[in-house]
Amino acid sequence: MAARLLERETTVARAVSYRGRGLHTGRPSRVTIRPAPAGTGIVFARCDLPRRHMIPARIDFVGTSRRATGLSCDGVGVLTVEHILAAVLWVGVDNALIEVEGEEVPLGDGSSRTFVELVEEAGIVELERERRALRVRTPVWVTRDEACAIALPVEDDVLRVSFTFVAAKPGMRSEHVHFNEVTPEVFKRDIAPARTVGFQWEVAALREKGLALGVGQDEAVIVGENGYVGHSRFPDEAARHKALDLLGDIALLGRVSGHFIGIGSGHALNHELARALSRAAERAM
Ligand SMILES: [Zn+2]
């Protein structure tokens, strides 16, 4: 039986750091996850600028949805937060200060695994405050072109995730994954190791545009017209990574329970769903 989430809020037991290159900028940066008091949530801090800037990891602070999630506050941003954010929250940490020395969070191994290991190295401690979660109370969905992101209520307060990675071209195979209960164990084993998705026919064009500069062959699952190119960690790694991105994006609501379903959705639609849920929660208050 997998361990249930703790009933009280948590933070990391000590500060831990990791240094690497950003996915899109390819520039070196360093992250440090530090303990934070109950009620803080997860907050990023840009520490490479003359003045320290705090950027809350909340849906209201999303600055860009283009191929990654970027947060921005008072004109200062931090890019590609979704993989570290998913790791911190869904491994079980409610409160943390994530310092970033650079404009982008390092890519790590292209998945959330690097950051899961970092949180495990730090350890998790309980705080004196009862843990609260945002419950999906009524179905909410958003659509764009053929894609769709849905949140449904669940009867048992769990976090459930399904994702369909829709074939990009005719003749290619679609992938579907379903996680009936995203416990920390399920997240660590089945979702966190899935790497960033790249399309073989897009890689050169992205680099020309100055994107994906930090990704090598090992940090991405490359989808070609006849299946994966190179090695994969799961037979459905692309769908698992998209489920990971969805979990990273809904982490901008804090802890949530409900059934989240993505059908061909990406960051922009995930953010729209999170905004719709945030508005629905405000109305219910
Ligand atoms: Zn991703």
GROMACS .gro file of C-alpha atoms and ligand atoms in nm:
model
  286
    1MET     CA    1   0.000   0.000   0.000
    2ALA     CA    2   0.148   0.329  -0.104
    3ALA     CA    3   0.194   0.586   0.170
    4ARG     CA    4  -0.074   0.855   0.177
    5LEU     CA    5   0.019   1.220   0.173
    6LEU     CA    6   0.102   1.356   0.515
    7GLU     CA    7  -0.182   1.541   0.686
    8ARG     CA    8   0.028   1.841   0.773
    9GLU     CA    9   0.218   2.088   0.556
   10THR     CA   10   0.583   2.016   0.492
   11THR     CA   11   0.905   2.179   0.379
   12VAL     CA   12   1.253   2.053   0.295
   13ALA     CA   13   1.477   1.969   0.592
   14ARG     CA   14   1.779   2.159   0.458
   15ALA     CA   15   1.900   2.357   0.157
   16VAL     CA   16   2.020   2.165  -0.151
   17SER     CA   17   2.164   2.293  -0.479
   18TYR     CA   18   2.203   2.181  -0.838
   19ARG     CA   19   2.391   2.342  -1.123
   20GLY     CA   20   2.323   2.287  -1.496
   21ARG     CA   21   2.213   2.445  -1.822
   22GLY     CA   22   1.873   2.584  -1.917
   23LEU     CA   23   1.660   2.392  -2.168
   24HIS     CA   24   1.594   2.682  -2.403
   25THR     CA   25   1.870   2.932  -2.331
   26GLY     CA   26   2.145   2.669  -2.289
   27ARG     CA   27   2.297   2.906  -2.033
   28PRO     CA   28   2.439   2.781  -1.701
   29SER     CA   29   2.237   2.843  -1.387
   30ARG     CA   30   2.205   2.711  -1.035
   31VAL     CA   31   1.899   2.630  -0.825
   32THR     CA   32   1.889   2.601  -0.448
   33ILE     CA   33   1.581   2.462  -0.274
   34ARG     CA   34   1.553   2.607   0.077
   35PRO     CA   35   1.313   2.543   0.367
   36ALA     CA   36   1.021   2.789   0.399
   37PRO     CA   37   0.761   2.842   0.677
   38ALA     CA   38   0.406   2.697   0.666
   39GLY     CA   39   0.170   2.898   0.448
   40THR     CA   40   0.445   3.021   0.213
   41GLY     CA   41   0.373   2.784  -0.075
   42ILE     CA   42   0.646   2.756  -0.334
   43VAL     CA   43   0.823   3.080  -0.421
   44PHE     CA   44   1.105   3.135  -0.670
   45ALA     CA   45   1.374   3.397  -0.609
   46ARG     CA   46   1.605   3.539  -0.876
   47CYS     CA   47   1.937   3.571  -0.696
   48ASP     CA   48   2.170   3.671  -0.980
   49LEU     CA   49   2.044   4.029  -1.006
   50PRO     CA   50   2.157   4.330  -0.801
   51ARG     CA   51   1.833   4.308  -0.601
   52ARG     CA   52   1.671   3.980  -0.504
   53HIS     CA   53   1.330   3.931  -0.675
   54MET     CA   54   1.062   3.700  -0.536
   55ILE     CA   55   0.828   3.531  -0.785
   56PRO     CA   56   0.544   3.321  -0.636
   57ALA     CA   57   0.475   2.990  -0.814
   58ARG     CA   58   0.108   3.078  -0.861
   59ILE     CA   59  -0.106   3.083  -1.174
   60ASP     CA   60  -0.145   3.465  -1.155
   61PHE     CA   61   0.229   3.503  -1.217
   62VAL     CA   62   0.254   3.305  -1.542
   63GLY     CA   63   0.445   3.523  -1.787
   64THR     CA   64   0.485   3.286  -2.080
   65SER     CA   65   0.336   2.956  -2.194
   66ARG     CA   66   0.556   2.919  -2.503
   67ARG     CA   67   0.704   2.566  -2.499
   68ALA     CA   68   0.767   2.594  -2.123
   69THR     CA   69   0.618   2.767  -1.819
   70GLY     CA   70   0.775   3.101  -1.735
   71LEU     CA   71   0.680   3.306  -1.430
   72SER     CA   72   0.715   3.679  -1.400
   73CYS     CA   73   0.667   3.936  -1.123
   74ASP     CA   74   0.735   4.313  -1.149
   75GLY     CA   75   0.911   4.262  -1.481
   76VAL     CA   76   1.153   3.993  -1.358
   77GLY     CA   77   1.102   3.637  -1.476
   78VAL     CA   78   1.218   3.280  -1.435
   79LEU     CA   79   1.181   3.029  -1.718
   80THR     CA   80   1.105   2.656  -1.739
   81VAL     CA   81   0.977   2.609  -1.384
   82GLU     CA   82   0.742   2.316  -1.451
   83HIS     CA   83   0.974   2.018  -1.396
   84ILE     CA   84   1.120   2.137  -1.063
   85LEU     CA   85   0.778   2.256  -0.948
   86ALA     CA   86   0.616   1.919  -1.021
   87ALA     CA   87   0.899   1.740  -0.838
   88VAL     CA   88   0.886   1.957  -0.527
   89LEU     CA   89   0.506   1.955  -0.482
   90TRP     CA   90   0.420   1.602  -0.593
   91VAL     CA   91   0.701   1.438  -0.395
   92GLY     CA   92   0.535   1.599  -0.095
   93VAL     CA   93   0.679   1.946  -0.025
   94ASP     CA   94   0.422   2.224   0.032
   95ASN     CA   95   0.656   2.513   0.117
   96ALA     CA   96   0.993   2.595  -0.035
   97LEU     CA   97   1.202   2.886  -0.154
   98ILE     CA   98   1.363   2.799  -0.488
   99GLU     CA   99   1.652   3.034  -0.556
  100VAL     CA  100   1.765   3.058  -0.917
  101GLU     CA  101   2.094   3.214  -1.021
  102GLY     CA  102   2.011   3.273  -1.386
  103GLU     CA  103   1.702   3.336  -1.596
  104GLU     CA  104   1.613   2.968  -1.648
  105VAL     CA  105   1.592   2.664  -1.419
  106PRO     CA  106   1.853   2.404  -1.526
  107LEU     CA  107   1.718   2.124  -1.746
  108GLY     CA  108   1.867   1.844  -1.534
  109ASP     CA  109   1.824   1.514  -1.716
  110GLY     CA  110   1.529   1.653  -1.917
  111SER     CA  111   1.273   1.510  -1.674
  112SER     CA  112   1.186   1.575  -1.308
  113ARG     CA  113   1.417   1.299  -1.183
  114THR     CA  114   1.711   1.530  -1.105
  115PHE     CA  115   1.484   1.742  -0.885
  116VAL     CA  116   1.317   1.443  -0.717
  117GLU     CA  117   1.666   1.326  -0.616
  118LEU     CA  118   1.745   1.676  -0.493
  119VAL     CA  119   1.433   1.682  -0.270
  120GLU     CA  120   1.518   1.334  -0.139
  121GLU     CA  121   1.872   1.450  -0.062
  122ALA     CA  122   1.724   1.741   0.137
  123GLY     CA  123   1.465   1.532   0.323
  124ILE     CA  124   1.110   1.643   0.410
  125VAL     CA  125   0.990   1.771   0.750
  126GLU     CA  126   0.638   1.836   0.878
  127LEU     CA  127   0.522   2.179   0.988
  128GLU     CA  128   0.259   2.288   1.241
  129ARG     CA  129  -0.020   2.358   0.996
  130GLU     CA  130  -0.290   2.141   0.851
  131ARG     CA  131  -0.249   2.066   0.483
  132ARG     CA  132  -0.524   2.199   0.258
  133ALA     CA  133  -0.598   2.116  -0.102
  134LEU     CA  134  -0.807   2.283  -0.369
  135ARG     CA  135  -1.084   2.038  -0.461
  136VAL     CA  136  -1.232   2.033  -0.806
  137ARG     CA  137  -1.606   2.061  -0.725
  138THR     CA  138  -1.759   2.081  -1.068
  139PRO     CA  139  -1.632   1.984  -1.417
  140VAL     CA  140  -1.418   2.253  -1.578
  141TRP     CA  141  -1.271   2.227  -1.928
  142VAL     CA  142  -1.095   2.438  -2.185
  143THR     CA  143  -1.038   2.369  -2.554
  144ARG     CA  144  -0.824   2.508  -2.831
  145ASP     CA  145  -0.831   2.369  -3.184
  146GLU     CA  146  -0.831   1.990  -3.139
  147ALA     CA  147  -0.682   1.996  -2.789
  148CYS     CA  148  -0.863   1.985  -2.459
  149ALA     CA  149  -0.779   2.005  -2.086
  150ILE     CA  150  -1.038   1.890  -1.833
  151ALA     CA  151  -1.072   1.881  -1.454
  152LEU     CA  152  -1.339   1.656  -1.300
  153PRO     CA  153  -1.440   1.609  -0.936
  154VAL     CA  154  -1.335   1.284  -0.767
  155GLU     CA  155  -1.518   1.124  -0.480
  156ASP     CA  156  -1.211   1.023  -0.279
  157ASP     CA  157  -0.992   1.341  -0.270
  158VAL     CA  158  -0.714   1.187  -0.478
  159LEU     CA  159  -0.515   1.339  -0.762
  160ARG     CA  160  -0.583   1.142  -1.080
  161VAL     CA  161  -0.423   1.218  -1.416
  162SER     CA  162  -0.485   1.094  -1.770
  163PHE     CA  163  -0.311   1.214  -2.082
  164THR     CA  164  -0.343   1.141  -2.452
  165PHE     CA  165  -0.044   1.235  -2.665
  166VAL     CA  166  -0.209   1.283  -3.001
  167ALA     CA  167  -0.015   1.164  -3.308
  168ALA     CA  168   0.144   1.468  -3.474
  169LYS     CA  169   0.118   1.328  -3.828
  170PRO     CA  170  -0.103   1.074  -4.005
  171GLY     CA  171   0.023   0.718  -3.960
  172MET     CA  172   0.195   0.796  -3.630
  173ARG     CA  173   0.076   0.632  -3.312
  174SER     CA  174  -0.102   0.816  -3.030
  175GLU     CA  175  -0.016   0.732  -2.668
  176HIS     CA  176  -0.242   0.723  -2.364
  177VAL     CA  177  -0.146   0.708  -1.996
  178HIS     CA  178  -0.362   0.701  -1.684
  179PHE     CA  179  -0.255   0.730  -1.320
  180ASN     CA  180  -0.542   0.649  -1.090
  181GLU     CA  181  -0.378   0.807  -0.788
  182VAL     CA  182  -0.068   1.025  -0.813
  183THR     CA  183   0.097   0.942  -0.480
  184PRO     CA  184   0.461   1.049  -0.426
  185GLU     CA  185   0.564   0.690  -0.507
  186VAL     CA  186   0.370   0.679  -0.835
  187PHE     CA  187   0.500   1.022  -0.929
  188LYS     CA  188   0.864   0.925  -0.861
  189ARG     CA  189   0.850   0.590  -1.037
  190ASP     CA  190   0.611   0.634  -1.328
  191ILE     CA  191   0.598   1.003  -1.418
  192ALA     CA  192   0.906   1.198  -1.299
  193PRO     CA  193   1.165   1.009  -1.513
  194ALA     CA  194   0.986   1.084  -1.845
  195ARG     CA  195   1.200   1.328  -2.046
  196THR     CA  196   1.114   1.635  -2.252
  197VAL     CA  197   0.954   1.555  -2.587
  198GLY     CA  198   1.122   1.664  -2.911
  199PHE     CA  199   1.002   1.605  -3.265
  200GLN     CA  200   1.277   1.491  -3.498
  201TRP     CA  201   1.161   1.725  -3.776
  202GLU     CA  202   1.151   2.026  -3.543
  203VAL     CA  203   1.485   2.011  -3.363
  204ALA     CA  204   1.690   2.202  -3.624
  205ALA     CA  205   1.421   2.470  -3.667
  206LEU     CA  206   1.396   2.525  -3.288
  207ARG     CA  207   1.771   2.573  -3.257
  208GLU     CA  208   1.762   2.830  -3.539
  209LYS     CA  209   1.500   3.021  -3.341
  210GLY     CA  210   1.726   3.008  -3.034
  211LEU     CA  211   1.511   2.752  -2.849
  212ALA     CA  212   1.601   2.410  -2.706
  213LEU     CA  213   1.970   2.509  -2.701
  214GLY     CA  214   2.039   2.317  -2.381
  215VAL     CA  215   1.892   1.981  -2.485
  216GLY     CA  216   2.117   1.698  -2.596
  217GLN     CA  217   2.024   1.348  -2.712
  218ASP     CA  218   2.011   1.218  -2.357
  219GLU     CA  219   1.774   1.482  -2.222
  220ALA     CA  220   1.483   1.429  -2.461
  221VAL     CA  221   1.273   1.153  -2.604
  222ILE     CA  222   1.283   1.222  -2.977
  223VAL     CA  223   0.964   1.137  -3.164
  224GLY     CA  224   1.018   1.052  -3.530
  225GLU     CA  225   0.766   0.959  -3.799
  226ASN     CA  226   0.827   0.587  -3.737
  227GLY     CA  227   0.843   0.590  -3.359
  228TYR     CA  228   1.109   0.701  -3.112
  229VAL     CA  229   1.456   0.784  -3.239
  230GLY     CA  230   1.722   0.664  -2.994
  231HIS     CA  231   1.653   0.513  -2.653
  232SER     CA  232   1.343   0.568  -2.443
  233ARG     CA  233   1.276   0.520  -2.072
  234PHE     CA  234   0.915   0.408  -2.123
  235PRO     CA  235   0.730   0.281  -2.433
  236ASP     CA  236   0.493   0.578  -2.384
  237GLU     CA  237   0.749   0.829  -2.256
  238ALA     CA  238   0.605   1.121  -2.456
  239ALA     CA  239   0.258   1.085  -2.300
  240ARG     CA  240   0.413   1.047  -1.954
  241HIS     CA  241   0.617   1.365  -2.000
  242LYS     CA  242   0.308   1.556  -2.111
  243ALA     CA  243   0.132   1.427  -1.797
  244LEU     CA  244   0.434   1.554  -1.601
  245ASP     CA  245   0.402   1.897  -1.765
  246LEU     CA  246   0.031   1.903  -1.677
  247LEU     CA  247   0.120   1.819  -1.314
  248GLY     CA  248   0.385   2.093  -1.312
  249ASP     CA  249   0.133   2.344  -1.445
  250ILE     CA  250  -0.150   2.257  -1.205
  251ALA     CA  251   0.107   2.281  -0.923
  252LEU     CA  252   0.057   2.657  -0.979
  253LEU     CA  253  -0.271   2.608  -0.788
  254GLY     CA  254  -0.090   2.451  -0.493
  255ARG     CA  255  -0.207   2.109  -0.375
  256VAL     CA  256  -0.519   1.994  -0.564
  257SER     CA  257  -0.747   1.693  -0.582
  258GLY     CA  258  -0.949   1.595  -0.886
  259HIS     CA  259  -0.917   1.407  -1.214
  260PHE     CA  260  -0.708   1.605  -1.462
  261ILE     CA  261  -0.727   1.499  -1.825
  262GLY     CA  262  -0.519   1.634  -2.111
  263ILE     CA  263  -0.588   1.548  -2.473
  264GLY     CA  264  -0.311   1.690  -2.687
  265SER     CA  265  -0.284   1.984  -2.447
  266GLY     CA  266   0.030   2.185  -2.377
  267HIS     CA  267   0.136   2.458  -2.138
  268ALA     CA  268  -0.094   2.728  -2.278
  269LEU     CA  269  -0.406   2.516  -2.235
  270ASN     CA  270  -0.289   2.378  -1.899
  271HIS     CA  271  -0.254   2.737  -1.775
  272GLU     CA  272  -0.599   2.824  -1.907
  273LEU     CA  273  -0.744   2.529  -1.714
  274ALA     CA  274  -0.561   2.635  -1.398
  275ARG     CA  275  -0.695   2.992  -1.437
  276ALA     CA  276  -1.049   2.863  -1.486
  277LEU     CA  277  -1.018   2.647  -1.171
  278SER     CA  278  -0.876   2.936  -0.974
  279ARG     CA  279  -1.173   3.156  -1.076
  280ALA     CA  280  -1.421   2.876  -0.993
  281ALA     CA  281  -1.261   2.837  -0.648
  282GLU     CA  282  -1.289   3.212  -0.582
  283ARG     CA  283  -1.657   3.210  -0.677
  284ALA     CA  284  -1.721   2.918  -0.441
  285MET     CA  285  -1.565   3.104  -0.146
  286ZN      ZN  286   0.824   1.940  -1.987
   0.00000   0.00000   0.00000
